[in-house]
Coordinates of C-alpha atoms and ligand atoms in Angstrom, one line a residue:
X26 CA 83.0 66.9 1.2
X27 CA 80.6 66.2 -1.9
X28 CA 77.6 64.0 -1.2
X29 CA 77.5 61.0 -3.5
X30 CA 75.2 58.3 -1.3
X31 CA 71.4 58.4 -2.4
X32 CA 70.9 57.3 1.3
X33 CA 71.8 60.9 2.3
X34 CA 70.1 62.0 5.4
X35 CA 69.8 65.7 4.1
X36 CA 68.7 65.0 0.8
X37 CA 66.1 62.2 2.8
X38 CA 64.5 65.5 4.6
X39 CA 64.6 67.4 1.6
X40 CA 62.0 65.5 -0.3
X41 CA 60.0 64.9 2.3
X42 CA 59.9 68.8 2.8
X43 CA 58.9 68.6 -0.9
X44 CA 56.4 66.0 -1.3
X45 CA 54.8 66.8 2.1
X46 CA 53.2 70.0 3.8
X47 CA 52.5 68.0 7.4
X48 CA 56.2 67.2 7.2
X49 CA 57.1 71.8 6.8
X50 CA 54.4 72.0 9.2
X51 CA 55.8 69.8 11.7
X52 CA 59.4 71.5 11.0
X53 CA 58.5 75.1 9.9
X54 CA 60.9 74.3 7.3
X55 CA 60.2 75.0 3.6
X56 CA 62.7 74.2 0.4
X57 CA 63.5 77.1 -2.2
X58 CA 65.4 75.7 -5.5
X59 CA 66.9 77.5 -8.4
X60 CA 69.7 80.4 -8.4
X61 CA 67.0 83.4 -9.2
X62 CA 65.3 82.5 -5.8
X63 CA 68.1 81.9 -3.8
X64 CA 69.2 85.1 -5.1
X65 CA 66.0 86.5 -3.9
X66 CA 66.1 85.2 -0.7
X67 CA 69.6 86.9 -0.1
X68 CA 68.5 90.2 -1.6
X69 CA 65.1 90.0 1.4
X70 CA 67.6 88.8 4.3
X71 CA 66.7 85.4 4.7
X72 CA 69.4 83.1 5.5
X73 CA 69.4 79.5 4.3
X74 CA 69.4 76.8 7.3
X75 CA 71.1 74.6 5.1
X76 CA 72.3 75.4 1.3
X77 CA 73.2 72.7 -1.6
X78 CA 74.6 73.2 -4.6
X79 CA 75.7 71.2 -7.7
X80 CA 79.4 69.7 -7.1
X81 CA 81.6 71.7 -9.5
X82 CA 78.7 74.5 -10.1
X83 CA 80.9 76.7 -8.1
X84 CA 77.7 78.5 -6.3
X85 CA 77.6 77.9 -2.6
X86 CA 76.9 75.3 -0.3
X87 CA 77.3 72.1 0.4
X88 CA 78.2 70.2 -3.0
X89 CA 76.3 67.4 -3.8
X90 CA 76.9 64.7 -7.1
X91 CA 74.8 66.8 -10.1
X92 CA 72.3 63.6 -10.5
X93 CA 72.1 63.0 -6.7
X94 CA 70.9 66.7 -6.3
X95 CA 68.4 66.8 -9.3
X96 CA 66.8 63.2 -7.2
X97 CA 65.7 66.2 -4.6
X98 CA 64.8 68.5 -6.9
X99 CA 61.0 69.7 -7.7
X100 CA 62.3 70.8 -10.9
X101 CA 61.9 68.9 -13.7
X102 CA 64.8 69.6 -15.3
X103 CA 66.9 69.4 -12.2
X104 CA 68.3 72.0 -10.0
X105 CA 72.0 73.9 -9.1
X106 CA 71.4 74.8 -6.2
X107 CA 68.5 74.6 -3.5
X108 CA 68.0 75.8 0.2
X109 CA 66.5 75.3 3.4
X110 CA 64.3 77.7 5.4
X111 CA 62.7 78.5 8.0
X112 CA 59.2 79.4 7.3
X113 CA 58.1 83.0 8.8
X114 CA 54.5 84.1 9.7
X115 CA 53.7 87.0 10.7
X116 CA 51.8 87.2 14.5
X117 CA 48.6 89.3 12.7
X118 CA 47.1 90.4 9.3
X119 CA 47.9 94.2 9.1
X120 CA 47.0 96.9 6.4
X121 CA 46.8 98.9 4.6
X122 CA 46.8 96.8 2.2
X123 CA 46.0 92.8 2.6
X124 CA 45.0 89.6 0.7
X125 CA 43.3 87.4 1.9
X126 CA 42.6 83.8 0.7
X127 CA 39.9 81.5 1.2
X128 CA 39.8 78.0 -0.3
X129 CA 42.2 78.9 -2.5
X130 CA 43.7 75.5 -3.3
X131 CA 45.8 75.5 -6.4
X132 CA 49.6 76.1 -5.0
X133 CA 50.5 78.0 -8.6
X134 CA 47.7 80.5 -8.0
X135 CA 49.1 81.2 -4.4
X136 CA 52.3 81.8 -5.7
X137 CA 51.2 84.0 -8.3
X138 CA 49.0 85.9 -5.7
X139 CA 52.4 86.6 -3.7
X140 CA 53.9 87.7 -7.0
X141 CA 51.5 90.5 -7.5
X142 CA 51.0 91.2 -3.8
X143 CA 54.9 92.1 -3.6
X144 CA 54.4 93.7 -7.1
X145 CA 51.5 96.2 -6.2
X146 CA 53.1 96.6 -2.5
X147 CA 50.8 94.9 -0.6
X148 CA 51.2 94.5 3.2
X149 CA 50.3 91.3 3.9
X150 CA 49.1 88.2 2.0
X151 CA 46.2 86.4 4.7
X152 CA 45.9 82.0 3.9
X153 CA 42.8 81.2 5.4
X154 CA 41.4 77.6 6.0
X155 CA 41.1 75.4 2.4
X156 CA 44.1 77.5 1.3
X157 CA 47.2 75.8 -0.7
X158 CA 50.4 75.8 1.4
X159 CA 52.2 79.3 0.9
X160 CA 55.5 77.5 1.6
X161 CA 54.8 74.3 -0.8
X162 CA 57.2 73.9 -3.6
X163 CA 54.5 75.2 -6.4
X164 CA 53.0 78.1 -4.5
X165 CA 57.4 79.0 -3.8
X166 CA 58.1 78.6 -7.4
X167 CA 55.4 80.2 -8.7
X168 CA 56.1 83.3 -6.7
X169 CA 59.0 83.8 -8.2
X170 CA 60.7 85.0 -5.0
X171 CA 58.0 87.6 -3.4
X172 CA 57.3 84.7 -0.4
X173 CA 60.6 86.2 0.9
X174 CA 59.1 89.7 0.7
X175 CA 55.6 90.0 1.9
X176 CA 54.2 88.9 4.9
X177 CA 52.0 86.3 5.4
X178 CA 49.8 85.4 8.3
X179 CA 47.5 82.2 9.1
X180 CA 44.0 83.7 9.7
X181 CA 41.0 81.4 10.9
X182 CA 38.3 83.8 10.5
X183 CA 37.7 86.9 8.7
X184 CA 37.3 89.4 11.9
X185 CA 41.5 88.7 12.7
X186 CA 41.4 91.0 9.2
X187 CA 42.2 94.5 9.2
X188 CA 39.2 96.4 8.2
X189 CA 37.6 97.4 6.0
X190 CA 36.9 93.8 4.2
X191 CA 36.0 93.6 0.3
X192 CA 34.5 90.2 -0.6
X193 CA 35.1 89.9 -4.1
X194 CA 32.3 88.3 -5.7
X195 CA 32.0 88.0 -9.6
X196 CA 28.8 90.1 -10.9
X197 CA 27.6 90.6 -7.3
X198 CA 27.9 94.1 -5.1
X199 CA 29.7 97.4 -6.1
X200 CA 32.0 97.6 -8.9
X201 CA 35.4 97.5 -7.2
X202 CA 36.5 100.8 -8.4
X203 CA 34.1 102.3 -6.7
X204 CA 34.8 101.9 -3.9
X205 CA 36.1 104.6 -1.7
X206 CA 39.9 104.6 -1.7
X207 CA 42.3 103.7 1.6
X208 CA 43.2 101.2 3.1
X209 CA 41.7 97.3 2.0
X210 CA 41.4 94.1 2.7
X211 CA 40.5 91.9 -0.6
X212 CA 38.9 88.8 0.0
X213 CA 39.4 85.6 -2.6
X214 CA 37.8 82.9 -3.1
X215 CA 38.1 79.5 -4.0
X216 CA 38.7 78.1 -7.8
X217 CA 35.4 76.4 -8.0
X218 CA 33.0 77.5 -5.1
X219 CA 33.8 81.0 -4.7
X220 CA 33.8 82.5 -0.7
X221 CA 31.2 81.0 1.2
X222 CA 28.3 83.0 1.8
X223 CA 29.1 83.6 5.7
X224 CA 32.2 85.3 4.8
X225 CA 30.5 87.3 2.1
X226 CA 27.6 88.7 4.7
X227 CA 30.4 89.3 7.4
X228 CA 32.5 91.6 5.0
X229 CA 32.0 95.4 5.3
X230 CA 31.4 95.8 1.1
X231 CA 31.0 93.2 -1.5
X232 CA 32.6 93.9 -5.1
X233 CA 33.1 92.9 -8.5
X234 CA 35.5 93.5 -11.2
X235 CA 33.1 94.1 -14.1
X236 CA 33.7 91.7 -16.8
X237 CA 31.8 90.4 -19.7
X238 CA 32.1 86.4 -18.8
X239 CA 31.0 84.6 -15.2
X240 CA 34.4 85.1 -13.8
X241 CA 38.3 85.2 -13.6
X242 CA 40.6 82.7 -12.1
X243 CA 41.3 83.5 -8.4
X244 CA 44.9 84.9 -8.8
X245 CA 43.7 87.0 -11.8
X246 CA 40.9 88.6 -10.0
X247 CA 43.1 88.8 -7.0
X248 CA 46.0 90.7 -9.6
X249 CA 43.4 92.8 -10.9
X250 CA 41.7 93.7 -7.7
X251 CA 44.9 94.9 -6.5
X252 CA 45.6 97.2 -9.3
X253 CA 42.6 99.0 -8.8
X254 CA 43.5 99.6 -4.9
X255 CA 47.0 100.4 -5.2
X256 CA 45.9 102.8 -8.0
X257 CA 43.3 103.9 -5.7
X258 CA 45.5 104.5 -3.3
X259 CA 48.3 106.8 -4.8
X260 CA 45.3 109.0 -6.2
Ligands
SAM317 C1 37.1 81.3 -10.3 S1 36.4 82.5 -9.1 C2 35.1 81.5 -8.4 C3 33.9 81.4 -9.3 C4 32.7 80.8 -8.5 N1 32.0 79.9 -9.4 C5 31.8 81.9 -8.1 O1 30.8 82.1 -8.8 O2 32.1 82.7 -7.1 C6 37.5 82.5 -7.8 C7 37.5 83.8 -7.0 O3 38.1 84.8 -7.8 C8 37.4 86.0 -7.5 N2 36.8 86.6 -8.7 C9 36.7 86.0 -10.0 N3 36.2 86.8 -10.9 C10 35.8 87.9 -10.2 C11 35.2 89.1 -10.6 N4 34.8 89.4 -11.9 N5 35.0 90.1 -9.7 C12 35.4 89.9 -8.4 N6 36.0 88.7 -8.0 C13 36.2 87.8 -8.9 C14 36.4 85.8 -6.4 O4 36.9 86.1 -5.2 C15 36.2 84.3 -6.5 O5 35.8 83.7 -5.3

């Protein structure tokens, strides 16, 4: 049966899992859209609660009318298909290799911080308080998939991190590469502020990528920071 009415209950709980994060917190339920990341989903295991596609599109799911679909869609240019799930958190942070973020409010630099986490094998991505929703449709999109392959784990303070922690601080502490190598947490801080200066004094080392300007964006420094330990870590 293809869905035609724009009254459709689904689609109804579909936007709101869009627009809204108290509405996936509530549910634990999160929307992925586009074939790559559905694709991605299947390729890590996860199975859809529900699954919609375009009526005639031929790709799974439940058909729905092309311009009904697109009304649910995040998507500016619409979507083919788009999915249901149920959000997963890990019960701890665990090494040896962990993110974590603090303040770190803009969804597309979550996502990207997933992407590279999953690209430089990272255990476990950490969201801290202040932190964009993981599971928001920006932060999904701009992961390009890699929420459905790392772990992630709500952390309300900084000693529910494996050890040892490595504020990063721009132009402050040791330059990050020298650090010793093994096991890491990195420690990001918000856009604008930085990390607060409680969590800087409670980490065991505080770092800096040397640059020759004030600072990079969060989910650059977090990308380059993690280059340096994974490097670290295979020599
Ligand atoms: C845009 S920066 C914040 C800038 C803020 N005004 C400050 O001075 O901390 C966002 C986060 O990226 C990380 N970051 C940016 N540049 C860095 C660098 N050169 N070395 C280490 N971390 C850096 C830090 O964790 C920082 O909290």
């Amino acid at each position: 049966v293809t869905i035609t009415s724009p009254h459709n209950e689904q689609l109804k709980a579909i936007r709101k899992l869009n627009q809204r994060r108290r509405e996936r917190e509530r549910s634990g339920r999160f929307v992925a859209e586009g074939e790559d990341l559905l694709a991605a989903a299947d390729a890590a295991g996860w199975q859809p609660v529900q699954r919609f596609c375009a009526a005639g599109s031929g790709l799974a799911g439940t058909e729905v009318e092309p311009a009904l679909l697109a009304t649910a869609s995040e998507l500016g240019s619409g979507t083919r298909a788009l999915a249901v799930f149920q959000e997963r958190w890990a019960p701890a942070a665990t090494g040896p290799l962990c993110v974590y973020l603090h303040g770190v409010g803009d969804p597309g630099n979550v996502g990207t911080i997933l992407r590279s986490a999953h690209a430089f094998g990272a255990s476990c991505v950490a969201v801290g308080p202040g932190t964009a929703d993981p599971f928001g449709p920006k932060a999904v999109r701009a992961s390009m998939g890699a929420l459905f392959a790392v772990p992630l784990a709500r952390v309300e303070t900084i000693d529910a991190l494996p050890a040892p922690t490595v504020a990063l601080v721009a132009g402050r502490g040791t330059p990050l590469h020298e650090l010793a190598a093994g096991p890491v947490t990195l420690l990001v801080g918000a856009e604008r502020d930085g990390l607060p200066r409680e969590i800087v004094s409670a980490a065991d080392h505080v770092a800096h990528i040397p640059i020759a300007t004030h600072s990079l964006n969060a989910a650059m420094a977090a990308t380059v920071a993690l280059y340096e330990a994974s490097r670290m870590a295979r020599k």
